[in-house]
Short mmCIF file of N, CA and C in Angstrom, two decimals:
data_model
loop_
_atom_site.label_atom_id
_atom_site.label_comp_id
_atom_site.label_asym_id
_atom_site.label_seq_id
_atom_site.Cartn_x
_atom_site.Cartn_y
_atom_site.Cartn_z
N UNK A 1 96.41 53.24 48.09
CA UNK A 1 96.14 51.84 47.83
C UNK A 1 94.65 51.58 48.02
N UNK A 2 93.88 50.47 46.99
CA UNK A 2 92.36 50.28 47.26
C UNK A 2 93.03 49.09 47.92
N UNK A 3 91.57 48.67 47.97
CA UNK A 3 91.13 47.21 47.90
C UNK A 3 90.71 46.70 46.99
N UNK A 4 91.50 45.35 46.60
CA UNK A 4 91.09 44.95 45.34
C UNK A 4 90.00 44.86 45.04
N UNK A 5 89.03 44.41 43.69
CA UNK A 5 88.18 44.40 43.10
C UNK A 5 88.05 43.42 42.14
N UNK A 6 87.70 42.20 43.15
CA UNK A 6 87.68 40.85 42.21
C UNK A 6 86.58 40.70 41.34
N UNK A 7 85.50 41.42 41.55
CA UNK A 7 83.64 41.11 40.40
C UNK A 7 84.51 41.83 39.43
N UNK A 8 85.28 43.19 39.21
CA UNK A 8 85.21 44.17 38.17
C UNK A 8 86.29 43.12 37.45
N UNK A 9 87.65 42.50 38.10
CA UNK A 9 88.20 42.27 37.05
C UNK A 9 87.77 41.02 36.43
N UNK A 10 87.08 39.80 37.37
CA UNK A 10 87.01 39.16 36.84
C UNK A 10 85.53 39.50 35.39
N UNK A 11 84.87 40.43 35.94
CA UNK A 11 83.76 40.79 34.74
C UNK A 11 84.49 41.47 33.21
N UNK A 12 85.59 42.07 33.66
CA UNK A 12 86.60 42.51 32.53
C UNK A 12 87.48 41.82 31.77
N UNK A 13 87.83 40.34 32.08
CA UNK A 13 88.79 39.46 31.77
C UNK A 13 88.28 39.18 30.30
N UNK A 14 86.86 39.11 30.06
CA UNK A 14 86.41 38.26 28.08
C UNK A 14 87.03 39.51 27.72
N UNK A 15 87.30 40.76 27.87
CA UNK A 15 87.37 41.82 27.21
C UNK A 15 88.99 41.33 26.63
N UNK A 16 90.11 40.80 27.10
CA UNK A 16 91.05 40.98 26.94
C UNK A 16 91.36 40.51 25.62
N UNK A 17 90.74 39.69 25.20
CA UNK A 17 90.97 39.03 23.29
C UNK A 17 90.57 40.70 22.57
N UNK A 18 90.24 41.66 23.15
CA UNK A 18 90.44 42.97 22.38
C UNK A 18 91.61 43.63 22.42
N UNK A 19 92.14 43.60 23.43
CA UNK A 19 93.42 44.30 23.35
C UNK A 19 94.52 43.67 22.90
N UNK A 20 94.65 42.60 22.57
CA UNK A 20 95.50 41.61 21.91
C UNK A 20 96.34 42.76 21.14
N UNK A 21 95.67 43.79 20.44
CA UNK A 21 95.93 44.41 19.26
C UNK A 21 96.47 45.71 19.63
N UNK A 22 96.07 45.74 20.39
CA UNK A 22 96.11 47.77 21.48
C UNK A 22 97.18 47.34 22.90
N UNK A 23 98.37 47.17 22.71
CA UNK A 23 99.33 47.27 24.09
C UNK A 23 98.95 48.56 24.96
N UNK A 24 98.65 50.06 24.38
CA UNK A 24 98.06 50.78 25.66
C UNK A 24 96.96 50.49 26.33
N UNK A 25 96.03 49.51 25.79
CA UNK A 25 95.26 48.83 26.50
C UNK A 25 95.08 47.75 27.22
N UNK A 26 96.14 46.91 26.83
CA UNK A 26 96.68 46.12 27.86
C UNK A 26 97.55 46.12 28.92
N UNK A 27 98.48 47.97 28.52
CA UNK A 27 99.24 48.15 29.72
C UNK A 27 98.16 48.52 31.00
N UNK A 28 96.82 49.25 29.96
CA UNK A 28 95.99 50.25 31.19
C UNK A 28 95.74 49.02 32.35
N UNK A 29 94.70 48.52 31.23
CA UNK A 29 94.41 47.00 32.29
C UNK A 29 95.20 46.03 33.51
N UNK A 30 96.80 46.04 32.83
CA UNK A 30 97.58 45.66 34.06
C UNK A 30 97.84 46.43 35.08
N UNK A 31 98.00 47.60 34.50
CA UNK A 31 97.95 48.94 35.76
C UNK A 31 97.04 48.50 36.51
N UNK A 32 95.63 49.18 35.97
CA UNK A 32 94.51 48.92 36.90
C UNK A 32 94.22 47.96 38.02
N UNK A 33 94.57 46.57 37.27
CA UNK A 33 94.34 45.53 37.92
C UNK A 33 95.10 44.30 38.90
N UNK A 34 96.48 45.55 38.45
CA UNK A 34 97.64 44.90 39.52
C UNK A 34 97.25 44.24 40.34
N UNK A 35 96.62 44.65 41.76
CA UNK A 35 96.64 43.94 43.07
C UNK A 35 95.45 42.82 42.79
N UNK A 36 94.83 42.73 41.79
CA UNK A 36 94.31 41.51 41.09
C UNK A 36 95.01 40.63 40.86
N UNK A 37 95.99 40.75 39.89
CA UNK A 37 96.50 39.52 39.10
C UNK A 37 97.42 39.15 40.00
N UNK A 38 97.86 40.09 40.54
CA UNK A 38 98.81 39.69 41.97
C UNK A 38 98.44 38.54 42.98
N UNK A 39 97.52 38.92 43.16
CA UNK A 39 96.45 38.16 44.34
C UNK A 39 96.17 37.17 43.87
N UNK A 40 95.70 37.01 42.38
CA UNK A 40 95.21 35.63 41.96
C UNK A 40 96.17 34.81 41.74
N UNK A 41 97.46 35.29 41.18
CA UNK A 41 98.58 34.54 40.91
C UNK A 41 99.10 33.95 42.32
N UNK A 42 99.07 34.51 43.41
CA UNK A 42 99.63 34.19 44.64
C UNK A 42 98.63 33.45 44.98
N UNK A 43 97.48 33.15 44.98
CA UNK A 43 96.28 32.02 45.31
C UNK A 43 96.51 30.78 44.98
N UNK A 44 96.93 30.79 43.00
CA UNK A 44 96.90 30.11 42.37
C UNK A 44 98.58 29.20 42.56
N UNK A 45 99.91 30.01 43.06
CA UNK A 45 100.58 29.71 43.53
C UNK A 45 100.36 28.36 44.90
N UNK A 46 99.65 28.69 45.83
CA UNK A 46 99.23 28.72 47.02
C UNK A 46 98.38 27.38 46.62
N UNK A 47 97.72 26.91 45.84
CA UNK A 47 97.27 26.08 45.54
C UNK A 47 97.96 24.69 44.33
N UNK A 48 99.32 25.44 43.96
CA UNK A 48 100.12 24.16 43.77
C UNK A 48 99.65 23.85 41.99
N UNK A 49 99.04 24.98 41.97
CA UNK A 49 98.80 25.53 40.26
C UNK A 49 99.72 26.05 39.56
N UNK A 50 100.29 27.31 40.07
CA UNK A 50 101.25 27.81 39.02
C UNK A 50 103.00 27.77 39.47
N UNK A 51 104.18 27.75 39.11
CA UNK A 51 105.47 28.03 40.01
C UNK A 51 105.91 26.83 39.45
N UNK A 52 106.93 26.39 39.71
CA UNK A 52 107.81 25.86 40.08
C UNK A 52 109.00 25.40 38.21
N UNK A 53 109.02 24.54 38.45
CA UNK A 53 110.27 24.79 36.74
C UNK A 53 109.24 24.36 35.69
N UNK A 54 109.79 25.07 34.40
CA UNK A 54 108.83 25.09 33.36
C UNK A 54 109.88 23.77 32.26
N UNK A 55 109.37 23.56 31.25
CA UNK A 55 109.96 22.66 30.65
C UNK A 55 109.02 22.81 29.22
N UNK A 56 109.75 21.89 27.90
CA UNK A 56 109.32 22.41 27.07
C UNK A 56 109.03 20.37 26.60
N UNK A 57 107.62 20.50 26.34
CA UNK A 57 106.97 18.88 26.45
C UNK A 57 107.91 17.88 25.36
N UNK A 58 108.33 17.01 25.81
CA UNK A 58 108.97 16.32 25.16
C UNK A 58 108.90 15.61 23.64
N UNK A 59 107.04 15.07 23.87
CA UNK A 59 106.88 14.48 22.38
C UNK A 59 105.24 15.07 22.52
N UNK A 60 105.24 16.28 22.21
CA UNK A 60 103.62 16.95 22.26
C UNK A 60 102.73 16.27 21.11
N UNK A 61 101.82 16.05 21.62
CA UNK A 61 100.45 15.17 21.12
C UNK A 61 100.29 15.96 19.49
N UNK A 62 99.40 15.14 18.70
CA UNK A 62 98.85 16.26 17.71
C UNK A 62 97.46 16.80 17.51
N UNK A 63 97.03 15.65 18.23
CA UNK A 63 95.26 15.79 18.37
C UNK A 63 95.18 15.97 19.92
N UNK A 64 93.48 16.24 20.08
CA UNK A 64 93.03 16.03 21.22
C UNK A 64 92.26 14.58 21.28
N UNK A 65 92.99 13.85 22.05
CA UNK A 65 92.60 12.39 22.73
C UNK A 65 90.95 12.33 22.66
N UNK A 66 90.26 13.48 22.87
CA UNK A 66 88.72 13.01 23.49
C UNK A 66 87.61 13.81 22.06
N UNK A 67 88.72 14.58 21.55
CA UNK A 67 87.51 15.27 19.83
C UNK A 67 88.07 15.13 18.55
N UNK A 68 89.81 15.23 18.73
CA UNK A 68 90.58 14.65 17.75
C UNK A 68 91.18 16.34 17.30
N UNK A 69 90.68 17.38 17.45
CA UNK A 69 91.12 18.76 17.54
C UNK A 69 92.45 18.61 17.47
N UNK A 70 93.45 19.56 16.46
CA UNK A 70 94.66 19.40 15.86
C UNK A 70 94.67 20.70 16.73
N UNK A 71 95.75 20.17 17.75
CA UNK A 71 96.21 20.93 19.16
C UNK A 71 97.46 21.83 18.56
N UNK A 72 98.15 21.77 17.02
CA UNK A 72 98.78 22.69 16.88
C UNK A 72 97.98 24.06 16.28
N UNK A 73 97.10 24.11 16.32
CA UNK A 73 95.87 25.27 16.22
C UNK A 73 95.61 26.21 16.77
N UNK A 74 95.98 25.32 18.20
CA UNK A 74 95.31 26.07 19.76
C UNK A 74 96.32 26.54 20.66
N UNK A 75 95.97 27.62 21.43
CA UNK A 75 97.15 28.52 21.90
C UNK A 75 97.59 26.93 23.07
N UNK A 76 96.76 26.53 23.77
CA UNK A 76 96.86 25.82 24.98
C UNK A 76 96.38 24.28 24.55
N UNK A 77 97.09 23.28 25.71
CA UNK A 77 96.42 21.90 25.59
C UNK A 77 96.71 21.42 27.15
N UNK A 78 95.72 20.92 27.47
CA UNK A 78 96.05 19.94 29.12
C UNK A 78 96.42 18.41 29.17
N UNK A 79 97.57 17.95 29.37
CA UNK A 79 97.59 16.89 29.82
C UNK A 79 97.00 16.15 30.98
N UNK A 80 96.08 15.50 31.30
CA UNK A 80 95.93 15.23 32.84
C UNK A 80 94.54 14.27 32.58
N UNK A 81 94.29 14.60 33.74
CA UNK A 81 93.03 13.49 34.39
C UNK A 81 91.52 13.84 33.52
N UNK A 82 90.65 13.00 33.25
CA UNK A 82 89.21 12.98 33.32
C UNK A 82 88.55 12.63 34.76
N UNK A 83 87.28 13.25 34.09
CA UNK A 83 86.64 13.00 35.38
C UNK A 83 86.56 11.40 35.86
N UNK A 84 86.27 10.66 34.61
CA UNK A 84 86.32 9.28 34.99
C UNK A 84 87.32 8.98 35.06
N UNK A 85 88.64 9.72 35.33
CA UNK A 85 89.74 9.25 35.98
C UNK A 85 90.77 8.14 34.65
N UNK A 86 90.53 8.79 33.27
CA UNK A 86 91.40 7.99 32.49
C UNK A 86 92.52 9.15 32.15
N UNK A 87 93.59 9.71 31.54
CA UNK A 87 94.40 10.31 30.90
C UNK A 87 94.09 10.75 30.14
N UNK A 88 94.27 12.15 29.37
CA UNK A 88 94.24 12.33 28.09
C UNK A 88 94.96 13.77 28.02
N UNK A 89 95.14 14.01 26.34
CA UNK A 89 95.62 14.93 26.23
C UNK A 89 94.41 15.76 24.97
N UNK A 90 94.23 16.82 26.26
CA UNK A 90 92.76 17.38 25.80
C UNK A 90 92.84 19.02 25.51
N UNK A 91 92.12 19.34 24.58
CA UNK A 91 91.87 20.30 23.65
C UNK A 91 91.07 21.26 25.32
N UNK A 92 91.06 22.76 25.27
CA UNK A 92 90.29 23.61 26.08
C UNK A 92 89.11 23.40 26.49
N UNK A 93 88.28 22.89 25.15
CA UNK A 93 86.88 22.50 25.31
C UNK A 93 87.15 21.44 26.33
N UNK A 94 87.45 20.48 25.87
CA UNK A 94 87.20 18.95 26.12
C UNK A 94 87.40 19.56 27.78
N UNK A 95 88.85 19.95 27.67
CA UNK A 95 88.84 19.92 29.38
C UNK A 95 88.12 20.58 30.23
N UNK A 96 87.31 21.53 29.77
CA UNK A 96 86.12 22.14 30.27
C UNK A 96 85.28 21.42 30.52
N UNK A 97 84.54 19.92 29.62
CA UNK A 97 83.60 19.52 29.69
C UNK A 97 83.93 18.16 30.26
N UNK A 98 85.49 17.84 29.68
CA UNK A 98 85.50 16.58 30.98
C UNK A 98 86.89 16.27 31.93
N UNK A 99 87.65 17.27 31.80
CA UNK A 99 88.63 17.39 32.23
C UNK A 99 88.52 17.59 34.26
N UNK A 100 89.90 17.23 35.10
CA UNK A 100 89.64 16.73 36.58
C UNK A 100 89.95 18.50 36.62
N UNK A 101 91.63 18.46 37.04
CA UNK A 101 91.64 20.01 37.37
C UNK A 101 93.25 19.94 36.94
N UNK A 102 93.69 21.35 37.05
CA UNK A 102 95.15 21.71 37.12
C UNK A 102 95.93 21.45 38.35
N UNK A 103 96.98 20.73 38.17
CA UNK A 103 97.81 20.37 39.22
C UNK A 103 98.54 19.49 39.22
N UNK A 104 99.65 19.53 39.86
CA UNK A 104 100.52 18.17 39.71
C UNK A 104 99.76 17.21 40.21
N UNK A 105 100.07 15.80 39.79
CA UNK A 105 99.36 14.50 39.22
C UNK A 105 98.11 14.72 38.77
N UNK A 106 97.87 15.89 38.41
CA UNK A 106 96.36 15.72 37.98
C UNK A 106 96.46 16.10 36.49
N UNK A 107 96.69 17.31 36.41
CA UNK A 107 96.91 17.54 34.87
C UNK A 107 98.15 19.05 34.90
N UNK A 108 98.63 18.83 33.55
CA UNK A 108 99.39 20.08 33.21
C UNK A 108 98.89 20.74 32.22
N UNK A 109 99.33 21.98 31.94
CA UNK A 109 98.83 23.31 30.87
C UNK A 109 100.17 23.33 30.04
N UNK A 110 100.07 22.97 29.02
CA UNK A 110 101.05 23.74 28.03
C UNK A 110 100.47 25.11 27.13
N UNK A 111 101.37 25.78 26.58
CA UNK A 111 101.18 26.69 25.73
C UNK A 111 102.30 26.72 24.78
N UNK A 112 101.05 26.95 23.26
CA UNK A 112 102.07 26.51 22.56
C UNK A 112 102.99 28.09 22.16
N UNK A 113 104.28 27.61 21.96
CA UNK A 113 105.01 28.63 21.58
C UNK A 113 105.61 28.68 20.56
N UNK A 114 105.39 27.80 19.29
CA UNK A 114 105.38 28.06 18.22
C UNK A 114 106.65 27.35 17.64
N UNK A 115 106.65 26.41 16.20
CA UNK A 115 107.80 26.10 15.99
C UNK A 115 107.67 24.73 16.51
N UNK A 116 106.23 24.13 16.72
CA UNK A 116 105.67 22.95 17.41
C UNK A 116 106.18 22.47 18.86
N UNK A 117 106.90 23.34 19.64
CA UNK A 117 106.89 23.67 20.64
C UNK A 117 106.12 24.13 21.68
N UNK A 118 105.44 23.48 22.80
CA UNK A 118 105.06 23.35 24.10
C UNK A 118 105.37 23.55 25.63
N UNK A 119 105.24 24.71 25.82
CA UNK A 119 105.74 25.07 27.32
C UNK A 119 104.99 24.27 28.37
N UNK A 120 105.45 24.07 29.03
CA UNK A 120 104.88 23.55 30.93
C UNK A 120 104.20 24.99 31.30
N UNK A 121 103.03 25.92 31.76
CA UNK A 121 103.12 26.72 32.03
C UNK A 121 102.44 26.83 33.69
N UNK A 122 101.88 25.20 33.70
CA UNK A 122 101.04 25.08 35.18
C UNK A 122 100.84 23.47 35.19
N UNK A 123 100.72 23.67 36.80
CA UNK A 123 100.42 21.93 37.10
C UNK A 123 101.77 20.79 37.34
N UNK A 124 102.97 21.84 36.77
CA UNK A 124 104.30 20.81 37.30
C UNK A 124 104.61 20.83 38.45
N UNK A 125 105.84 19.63 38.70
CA UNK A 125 106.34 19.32 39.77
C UNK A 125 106.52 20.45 40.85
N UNK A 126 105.63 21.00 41.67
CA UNK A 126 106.28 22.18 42.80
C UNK A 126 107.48 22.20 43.34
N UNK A 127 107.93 20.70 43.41
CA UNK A 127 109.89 20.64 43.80
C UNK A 127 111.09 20.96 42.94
N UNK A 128 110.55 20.61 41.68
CA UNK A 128 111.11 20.86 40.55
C UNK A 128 111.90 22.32 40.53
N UNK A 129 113.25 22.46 39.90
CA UNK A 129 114.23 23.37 39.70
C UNK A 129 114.52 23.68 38.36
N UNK A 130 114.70 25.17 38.12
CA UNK A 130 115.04 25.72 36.61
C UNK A 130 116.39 24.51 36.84
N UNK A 131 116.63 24.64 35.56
CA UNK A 131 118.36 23.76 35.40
C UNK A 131 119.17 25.37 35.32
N UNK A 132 120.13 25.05 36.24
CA UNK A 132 121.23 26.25 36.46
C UNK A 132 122.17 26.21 34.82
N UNK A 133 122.28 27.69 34.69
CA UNK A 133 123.21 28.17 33.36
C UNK A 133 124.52 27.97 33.32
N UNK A 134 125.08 27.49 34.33
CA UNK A 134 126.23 26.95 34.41
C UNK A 134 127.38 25.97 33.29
#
């Protein structure tokens, strides 16, 4: 066992829009970087970012609120806070440039999954429960 190596992976992460195409290169990378993504996911857990029930958005936006960006385009969209503290439902950029943060009441992450469908993938309710298959 090392010790992880947070500069290398996080310096390796732009690389990953290459392997999109190459799965032995995205298996190498998860290999490698296991006790990475591990660690970050359990941080990001730990901080009330990622976990708890996923859900698929009820009436997903079509634009982005703050550029007008046709959000069925884009892999991802955030619902949540600005910095000046109004709502919106914002395109990657936007929330880069004016978006609060990820988290419940602050904002959520969807991803789209196609078929104009929107996953919850971060930022929901931490109490929140899968619905049982029952």
């Amino acid at each position: 066992m090392r010790d992880p190596d947070y500069r290398t992976f996080w310096d390796a992460l732009p690389h990953i829009s290459i392997m999109r195409s190459r799965p032995d290169l995205q298996e190498a990378f998860r290999h490698e970087y296991r006790e990475e993504i591990v660690g970050l996911l359990s941080w990001l857990h730990r901080l009330g970012v990622l976990w708890g029930a996923t859900s698929i958005h009820p009436s997903p936006p079509d634009g982005c609120d703050l550029c007008s960006a046709q959000l069925d385009k884009l892999q991802l969209f955030i619902d949540g806070a600005t910095q000046s503290g109004m709502w919106a439902n914002m395109c990657p950029k936007c929330f880069l440039e004016e978006g609060h943060s990820i988290g419940w009441g602050k904002g959520q992450l969807y991803l789209n999954i196609g078929n104009g469908d929107w996953r919850l993938v971060a930022g929901g309710d931490p109490d929140a429960r899968e619905p049982s298959d029952e």
